[in-house]
C-alpha atoms as a PDB file:
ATOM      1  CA  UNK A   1       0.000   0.000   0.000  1.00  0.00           C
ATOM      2  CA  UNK A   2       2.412   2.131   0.958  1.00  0.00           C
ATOM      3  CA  UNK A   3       6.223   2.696   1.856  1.00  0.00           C
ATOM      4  CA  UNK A   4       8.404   5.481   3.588  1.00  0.00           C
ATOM      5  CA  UNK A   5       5.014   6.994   4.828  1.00  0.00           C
ATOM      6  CA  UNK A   6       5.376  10.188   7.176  1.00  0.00           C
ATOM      7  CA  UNK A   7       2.643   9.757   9.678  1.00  0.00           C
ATOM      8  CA  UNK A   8       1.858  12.167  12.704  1.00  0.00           C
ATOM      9  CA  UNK A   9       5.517  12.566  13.181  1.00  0.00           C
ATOM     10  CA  UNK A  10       6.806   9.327  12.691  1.00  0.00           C
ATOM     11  CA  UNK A  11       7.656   7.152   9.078  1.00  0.00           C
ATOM     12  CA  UNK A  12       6.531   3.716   8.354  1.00  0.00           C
ATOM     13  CA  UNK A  13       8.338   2.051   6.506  1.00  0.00           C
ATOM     14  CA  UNK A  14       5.755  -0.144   4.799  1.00  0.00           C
ATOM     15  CA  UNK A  15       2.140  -0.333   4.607  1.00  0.00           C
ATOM     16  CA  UNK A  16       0.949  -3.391   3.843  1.00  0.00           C
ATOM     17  CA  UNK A  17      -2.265  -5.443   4.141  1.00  0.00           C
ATOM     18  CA  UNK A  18      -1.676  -9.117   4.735  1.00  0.00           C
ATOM     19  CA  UNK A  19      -5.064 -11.880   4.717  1.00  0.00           C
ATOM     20  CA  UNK A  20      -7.108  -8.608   4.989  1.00  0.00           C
ATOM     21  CA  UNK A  21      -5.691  -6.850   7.537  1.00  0.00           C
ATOM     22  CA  UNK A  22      -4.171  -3.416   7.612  1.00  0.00           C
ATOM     23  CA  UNK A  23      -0.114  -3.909   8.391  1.00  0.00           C
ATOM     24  CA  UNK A  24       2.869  -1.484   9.495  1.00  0.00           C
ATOM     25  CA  UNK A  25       5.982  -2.848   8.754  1.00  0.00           C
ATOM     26  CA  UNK A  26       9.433  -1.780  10.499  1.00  0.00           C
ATOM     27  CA  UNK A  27      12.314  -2.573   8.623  1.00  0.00           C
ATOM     28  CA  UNK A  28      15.693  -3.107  10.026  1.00  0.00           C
ATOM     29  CA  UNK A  29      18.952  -4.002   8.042  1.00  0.00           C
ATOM     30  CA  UNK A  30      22.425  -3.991   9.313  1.00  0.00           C
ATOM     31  CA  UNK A  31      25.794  -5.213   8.424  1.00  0.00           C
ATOM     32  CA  UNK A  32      27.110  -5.949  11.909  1.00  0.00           C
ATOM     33  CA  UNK A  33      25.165  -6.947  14.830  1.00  0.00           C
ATOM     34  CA  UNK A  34      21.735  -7.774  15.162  1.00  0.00           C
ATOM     35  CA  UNK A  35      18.928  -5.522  13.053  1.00  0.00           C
ATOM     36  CA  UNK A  36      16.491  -6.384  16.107  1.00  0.00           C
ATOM     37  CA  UNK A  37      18.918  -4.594  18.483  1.00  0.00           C
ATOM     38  CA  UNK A  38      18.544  -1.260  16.934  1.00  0.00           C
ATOM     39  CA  UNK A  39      14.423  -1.058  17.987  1.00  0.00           C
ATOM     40  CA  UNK A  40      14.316   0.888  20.998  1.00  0.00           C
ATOM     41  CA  UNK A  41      11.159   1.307  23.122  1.00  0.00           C
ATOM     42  CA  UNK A  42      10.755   4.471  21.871  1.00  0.00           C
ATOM     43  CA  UNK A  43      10.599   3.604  18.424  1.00  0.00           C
ATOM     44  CA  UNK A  44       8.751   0.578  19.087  1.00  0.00           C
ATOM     45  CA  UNK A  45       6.118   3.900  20.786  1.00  0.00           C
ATOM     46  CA  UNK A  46       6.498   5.949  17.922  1.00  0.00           C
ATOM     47  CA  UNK A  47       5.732   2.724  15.737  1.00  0.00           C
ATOM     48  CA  UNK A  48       2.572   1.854  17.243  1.00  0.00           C
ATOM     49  CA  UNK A  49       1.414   5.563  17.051  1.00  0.00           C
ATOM     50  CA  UNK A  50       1.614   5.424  13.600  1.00  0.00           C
ATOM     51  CA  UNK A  51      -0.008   2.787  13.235  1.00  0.00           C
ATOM     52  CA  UNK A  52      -3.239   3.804  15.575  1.00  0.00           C
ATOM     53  CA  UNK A  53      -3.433   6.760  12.899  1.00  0.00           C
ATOM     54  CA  UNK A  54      -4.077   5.015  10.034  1.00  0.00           C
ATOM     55  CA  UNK A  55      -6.216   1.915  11.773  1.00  0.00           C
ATOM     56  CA  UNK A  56      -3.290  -0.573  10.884  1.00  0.00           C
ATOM     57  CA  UNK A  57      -4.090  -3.665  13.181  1.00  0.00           C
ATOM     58  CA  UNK A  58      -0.455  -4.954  13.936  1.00  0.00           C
ATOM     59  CA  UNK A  59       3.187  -4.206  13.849  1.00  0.00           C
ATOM     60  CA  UNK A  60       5.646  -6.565  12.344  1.00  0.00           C
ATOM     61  CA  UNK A  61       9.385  -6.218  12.289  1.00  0.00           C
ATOM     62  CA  UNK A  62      11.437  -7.386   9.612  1.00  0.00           C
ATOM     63  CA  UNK A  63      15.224  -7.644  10.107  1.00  0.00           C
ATOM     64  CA  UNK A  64      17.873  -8.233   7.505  1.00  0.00           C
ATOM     65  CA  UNK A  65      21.327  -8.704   8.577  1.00  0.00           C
ATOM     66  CA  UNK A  66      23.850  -8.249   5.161  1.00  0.00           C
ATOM     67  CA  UNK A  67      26.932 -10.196   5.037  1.00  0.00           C
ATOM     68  CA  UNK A  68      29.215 -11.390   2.188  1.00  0.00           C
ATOM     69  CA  UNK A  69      26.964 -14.271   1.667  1.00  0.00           C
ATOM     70  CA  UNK A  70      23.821 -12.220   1.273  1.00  0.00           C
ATOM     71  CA  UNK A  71      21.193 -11.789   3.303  1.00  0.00           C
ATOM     72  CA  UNK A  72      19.489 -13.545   6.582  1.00  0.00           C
ATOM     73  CA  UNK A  73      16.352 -12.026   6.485  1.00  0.00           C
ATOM     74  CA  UNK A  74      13.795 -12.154   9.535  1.00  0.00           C
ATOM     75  CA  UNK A  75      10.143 -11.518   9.799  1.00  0.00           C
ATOM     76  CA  UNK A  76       8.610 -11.132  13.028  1.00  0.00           C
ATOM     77  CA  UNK A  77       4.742 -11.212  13.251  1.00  0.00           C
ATOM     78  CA  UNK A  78       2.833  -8.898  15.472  1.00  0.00           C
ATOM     79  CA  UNK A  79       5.641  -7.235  17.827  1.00  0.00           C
ATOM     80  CA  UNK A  80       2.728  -5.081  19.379  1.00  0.00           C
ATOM     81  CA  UNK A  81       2.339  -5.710  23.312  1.00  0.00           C
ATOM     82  CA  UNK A  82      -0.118  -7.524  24.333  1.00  0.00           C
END
């Protein structure tokens, strides 16, 4: 639907809708270290605020770490709190 979206403040970084439902992605890539150690809890705030705004229904995270091989590439369903 969307990508690089400037909502209220924040970006998303994709809009998606995935078996009907609205989606924010949060994307993540690094070359050293772990792409899921970079969300803070305030981004994980600022995430979820963007999403209330335009009536997504989850947060995923996808993390890519790059190496000489290519890419490892994790997706993480639904990283809102409960």
């Amino acid at each position: 639907m969307g990508r690089n979206l400037i909502v209220g403040g924040g970006e998303i970084d994709l809009l998606a809708v995935l078996a009907g439902q609205m989606v924010v992605v949060e994307v993540r890539c690094r070359r050293h270290g772990d792409p899921v150690d970079e969300i803070t809890e305030g981004k994980i705030r600022r995430v979820l605020r963007a999403a209330r705004e335009v009536g997504a229904g989850r947060v995923d995270l996808v993390a890519v770490r790059l190496d000489a091989a290519g890419a490892l590439v994790r997706w993480i369903p639904d990283v809102s709190p409960s």
